[in-house]
Amino acid sequence: MSIACKIKTVKSNIEKAQSNSPDSAPKVCLVAVTKTLGLEPIQEAYDAGVRDFGENRVQEILEKYPHLPSDIRWHLIGHLQTNKVKYIVDKIFMIHSLDSLHLAEEIEKRAAAIDRVIPCLVQVNIADEDTKFGLKEGEVEDFLKAMPRFSHIRIEGLMTIGPHVSDESRIRDVFHQLRGMSQNMSKLALPNVRMRELSMGMSGDYMTAVEEGSTMVRVGTSIFGPRF
């Protein structure tokens, strides 16, 4: 099956999940995850209508950025080290993995230097797994309350990675918790903090995520096949 056909299938599944749940968002952004891929499959996905692409590593964005269409919206979805911020601050559309004040300070510094406001999502380790980055549930409110002082960062919402388990009910519970957290945090009405986006769901669980209110799904394998 071609990449274009796989994209069509994923979009159809998203629409199906939306129709299955009253909690789904009216609009869901498909972020095609292109880590380790060469330029050709990315161009194929672009030609099939995808404009949002996600990368885990800064180096891959830097390698691909000059060779692909300029209207691509690049999403940094992996862990971001502070010493790499300066390389992508002028190229990135959104950072999905803001998880520390130290990182926020660096993004602020680099974004201010080019007079740009960077949309960011706060990564939450809602399942409290040792192998994952992100804030713990109890840390999110205080973190968000610190954000208004960063005038070159705009918090657009929250991101999480579902647990790698076969129990769908456990995965659903994590996504449900994040949606509830988003609703609670929106009541704080903080400057520069908007709970508009929920980035949750990957190839194995994006339909469940959509049913639980995800506004962004990060899909790689279901479009491009497995990578090693």
Short mmCIF file of C-alpha atoms in Angstrom, two decimals:
data_model
loop_
_atom_site.label_atom_id
_atom_site.label_comp_id
_atom_site.label_asym_id
_atom_site.label_seq_id
_atom_site.Cartn_x
_atom_site.Cartn_y
_atom_site.Cartn_z
CA MET A 1 0.00 0.00 0.00
CA SER A 2 1.35 3.43 -0.93
CA ILE A 3 2.08 6.12 1.62
CA ALA A 4 -0.81 8.16 0.21
CA CYS A 5 -3.20 5.24 0.75
CA LYS A 6 -1.97 4.72 4.30
CA ILE A 7 -2.50 8.40 5.06
CA LYS A 8 -6.02 8.14 3.69
CA THR A 9 -6.65 5.12 5.95
CA VAL A 10 -5.32 6.91 9.03
CA LYS A 11 -7.46 9.97 8.32
CA SER A 12 -10.49 7.74 7.82
CA ASN A 13 -9.80 6.03 11.15
CA ILE A 14 -9.53 9.42 12.84
CA GLU A 15 -12.92 10.42 11.44
CA LYS A 16 -14.39 7.11 12.57
CA ALA A 17 -13.04 7.63 16.10
CA GLN A 18 -14.46 11.16 16.14
CA SER A 19 -17.88 9.87 15.20
CA ASN A 20 -17.68 7.19 17.91
CA SER A 21 -17.24 9.54 20.84
CA PRO A 22 -18.94 12.68 22.19
CA ASP A 23 -15.63 13.59 23.84
CA SER A 24 -13.67 13.82 20.58
CA ALA A 25 -12.35 17.13 19.28
CA PRO A 26 -14.00 18.58 16.16
CA LYS A 27 -10.61 18.90 14.47
CA VAL A 28 -7.63 16.55 14.79
CA CYS A 29 -4.20 17.37 13.35
CA LEU A 30 -2.26 14.44 11.89
CA VAL A 31 1.45 14.80 12.64
CA ALA A 32 3.39 12.36 10.47
CA VAL A 33 6.40 11.11 12.42
CA THR A 34 9.41 10.89 10.12
CA LYS A 35 12.31 9.90 12.39
CA THR A 36 15.08 7.98 10.56
CA LEU A 37 13.38 8.48 7.19
CA GLY A 38 14.99 9.88 4.08
CA LEU A 39 13.59 12.74 2.04
CA GLU A 40 11.60 10.70 -0.49
CA PRO A 41 8.90 9.23 1.80
CA ILE A 42 8.49 12.60 3.51
CA GLN A 43 7.95 14.24 0.12
CA GLU A 44 5.41 11.52 -0.71
CA ALA A 45 3.48 12.29 2.46
CA TYR A 46 3.65 15.99 1.66
CA ASP A 47 2.35 15.36 -1.85
CA ALA A 48 -0.53 13.43 -0.26
CA GLY A 49 -1.52 16.55 1.67
CA VAL A 50 0.32 16.25 5.00
CA ARG A 51 1.87 19.49 6.24
CA ASP A 52 2.68 18.63 9.87
CA PHE A 53 5.73 16.45 10.44
CA GLY A 54 7.23 15.29 13.74
CA GLU A 55 10.83 14.54 14.57
CA ASN A 56 12.36 13.18 17.76
CA ARG A 57 15.83 14.59 17.22
CA VAL A 58 17.01 18.10 16.45
CA GLN A 59 19.75 16.80 14.15
CA GLU A 60 17.22 15.18 11.83
CA ILE A 61 15.25 18.41 11.48
CA LEU A 62 18.45 20.26 10.61
CA GLU A 63 19.37 17.68 7.97
CA LYS A 64 15.95 17.60 6.32
CA TYR A 65 14.78 21.20 6.68
CA PRO A 66 16.72 22.73 3.74
CA HIS A 67 15.66 20.03 1.27
CA LEU A 68 11.90 19.97 1.76
CA PRO A 69 9.05 22.43 1.08
CA SER A 70 9.19 25.59 3.16
CA ASP A 71 5.55 25.39 4.25
CA ILE A 72 6.10 22.19 6.25
CA ARG A 73 5.25 22.66 9.93
CA TRP A 74 7.96 20.88 11.92
CA HIS A 75 7.07 19.53 15.36
CA LEU A 76 9.78 18.55 17.84
CA ILE A 77 8.14 15.64 19.64
CA GLY A 78 11.13 14.07 21.38
CA HIS A 79 13.10 15.11 24.44
CA LEU A 80 14.80 18.46 23.83
CA GLN A 81 18.17 19.22 25.37
CA THR A 82 18.80 22.85 26.25
CA ASN A 83 22.01 23.00 24.21
CA LYS A 84 20.05 22.11 21.04
CA VAL A 85 17.38 24.82 21.31
CA LYS A 86 19.47 27.42 19.48
CA TYR A 87 19.59 25.27 16.36
CA ILE A 88 15.85 24.96 15.81
CA VAL A 89 14.28 28.03 17.36
CA ASP A 90 13.89 29.62 13.92
CA LYS A 91 12.69 26.43 12.21
CA ILE A 92 10.25 24.77 14.56
CA PHE A 93 6.48 25.16 14.41
CA MET A 94 5.80 23.64 17.82
CA ILE A 95 7.72 21.97 20.65
CA HIS A 96 5.72 19.11 22.20
CA SER A 97 8.15 18.25 25.00
CA LEU A 98 8.59 21.22 27.32
CA ASP A 99 9.19 19.64 30.72
CA SER A 100 11.44 21.88 32.83
CA LEU A 101 11.96 25.50 33.80
CA HIS A 102 15.58 25.21 32.69
CA LEU A 103 14.42 24.33 29.18
CA ALA A 104 11.80 27.10 29.25
CA GLU A 105 14.50 29.62 30.16
CA GLU A 106 16.62 28.55 27.20
CA ILE A 107 13.70 28.64 24.76
CA GLU A 108 12.81 32.12 26.06
CA LYS A 109 16.36 33.35 25.63
CA ARG A 110 16.76 32.02 22.10
CA ALA A 111 13.27 33.04 20.96
CA ALA A 112 13.70 36.56 22.32
CA ALA A 113 16.90 36.93 20.32
CA ILE A 114 14.96 36.49 17.08
CA ASP A 115 11.77 38.15 18.34
CA ARG A 116 9.65 35.05 17.97
CA VAL A 117 7.01 33.44 20.19
CA ILE A 118 7.35 29.65 20.23
CA PRO A 119 4.20 27.51 20.65
CA CYS A 120 4.91 24.74 23.16
CA LEU A 121 3.13 21.82 24.76
CA VAL A 122 3.93 20.70 28.28
CA GLN A 123 4.87 17.03 28.39
CA VAL A 124 3.18 15.16 31.21
CA ASN A 125 4.24 11.70 32.37
CA ILE A 126 0.67 10.94 33.40
CA ALA A 127 1.39 7.21 33.78
CA ASP A 128 4.39 8.04 36.03
CA GLU A 129 6.72 5.70 34.13
CA ASP A 130 10.42 5.81 34.95
CA THR A 131 11.41 5.38 31.31
CA LYS A 132 9.61 8.51 30.10
CA PHE A 133 10.29 12.20 30.31
CA GLY A 134 7.69 14.71 31.42
CA LEU A 135 6.25 16.35 34.50
CA LYS A 136 4.42 14.31 37.07
CA GLU A 137 0.73 15.01 37.45
CA GLY A 138 1.18 16.96 40.68
CA GLU A 139 3.82 19.24 39.16
CA VAL A 140 1.83 20.59 36.24
CA GLU A 141 -0.13 23.39 37.91
CA ASP A 142 2.91 25.04 39.52
CA PHE A 143 4.82 24.71 36.26
CA LEU A 144 2.05 26.41 34.28
CA LYS A 145 1.84 29.20 36.87
CA ALA A 146 5.51 29.94 36.16
CA MET A 147 4.95 30.27 32.41
CA PRO A 148 3.48 33.80 32.15
CA ARG A 149 6.91 35.31 32.86
CA PHE A 150 8.20 33.83 29.59
CA SER A 151 6.89 36.28 27.00
CA HIS A 152 8.36 34.37 24.05
CA ILE A 153 6.73 31.06 24.94
CA ARG A 154 3.04 30.37 24.39
CA ILE A 155 1.72 27.23 26.03
CA GLU A 156 -0.86 25.68 23.71
CA GLY A 157 -1.70 22.58 25.72
CA LEU A 158 -0.42 19.26 27.01
CA MET A 159 1.28 16.19 25.56
CA THR A 160 1.66 12.65 26.82
CA ILE A 161 2.80 9.24 25.62
CA GLY A 162 0.44 6.37 26.35
CA PRO A 163 1.74 3.37 28.28
CA HIS A 164 3.21 0.58 26.19
CA VAL A 165 0.73 -2.07 27.29
CA SER A 166 -1.87 -4.28 25.62
CA ASP A 167 -4.61 -3.27 28.04
CA GLU A 168 -6.63 -0.67 26.13
CA SER A 169 -8.54 0.36 29.25
CA ARG A 170 -5.28 1.44 30.90
CA ILE A 171 -4.26 3.43 27.83
CA ARG A 172 -7.69 5.03 27.65
CA ASP A 173 -7.51 5.96 31.32
CA VAL A 174 -4.22 7.82 30.78
CA PHE A 175 -5.68 9.82 27.89
CA HIS A 176 -8.86 10.49 29.87
CA GLN A 177 -6.78 11.79 32.78
CA LEU A 178 -4.85 14.15 30.54
CA ARG A 179 -8.06 15.57 29.08
CA GLY A 180 -9.38 16.14 32.59
CA MET A 181 -6.15 17.84 33.57
CA SER A 182 -6.37 20.09 30.52
CA GLN A 183 -9.90 21.12 31.46
CA ASN A 184 -8.82 21.88 35.03
CA MET A 185 -5.74 23.84 33.97
CA SER A 186 -7.77 25.98 31.56
CA LYS A 187 -9.69 27.31 34.57
CA LEU A 188 -6.50 28.97 35.82
CA ALA A 189 -6.84 31.51 32.96
CA LEU A 190 -3.10 32.24 32.95
CA PRO A 191 -1.51 34.67 30.49
CA ASN A 192 0.36 32.92 27.64
CA VAL A 193 -1.24 29.61 28.65
CA ARG A 194 -3.98 28.13 26.49
CA MET A 195 -5.28 24.60 26.79
CA ARG A 196 -6.22 24.30 23.12
CA GLU A 197 -4.19 21.25 22.18
CA LEU A 198 -3.93 17.68 23.48
CA SER A 199 -1.10 15.83 21.76
CA MET A 200 -1.71 12.17 22.52
CA GLY A 201 -1.93 9.01 20.51
CA MET A 202 0.54 7.21 18.22
CA SER A 203 0.18 4.40 15.68
CA GLY A 204 -0.94 1.81 18.20
CA ASP A 205 -3.45 3.91 20.10
CA TYR A 206 -4.39 7.01 18.11
CA MET A 207 -8.03 6.01 17.67
CA THR A 208 -8.43 5.62 21.44
CA ALA A 209 -6.70 8.98 21.89
CA VAL A 210 -9.08 10.68 19.45
CA GLU A 211 -12.06 9.20 21.27
CA GLU A 212 -10.68 10.73 24.47
CA GLY A 213 -10.27 14.21 22.99
CA SER A 214 -6.85 14.31 21.35
CA THR A 215 -6.37 17.23 18.96
CA MET A 216 -3.01 16.00 17.64
CA VAL A 217 -1.95 12.44 16.88
CA ARG A 218 1.69 11.55 16.18
CA VAL A 219 1.61 8.71 13.67
CA GLY A 220 4.67 7.13 12.06
CA THR A 221 4.53 3.35 11.67
CA SER A 222 0.97 3.29 10.33
CA ILE A 223 2.04 5.61 7.51
CA PHE A 224 5.65 4.72 6.78
CA GLY A 225 5.97 1.20 8.17
CA PRO A 226 8.21 -0.07 10.98
CA ARG A 227 11.67 1.39 11.49
CA PHE A 228 14.57 -0.16 13.29
#
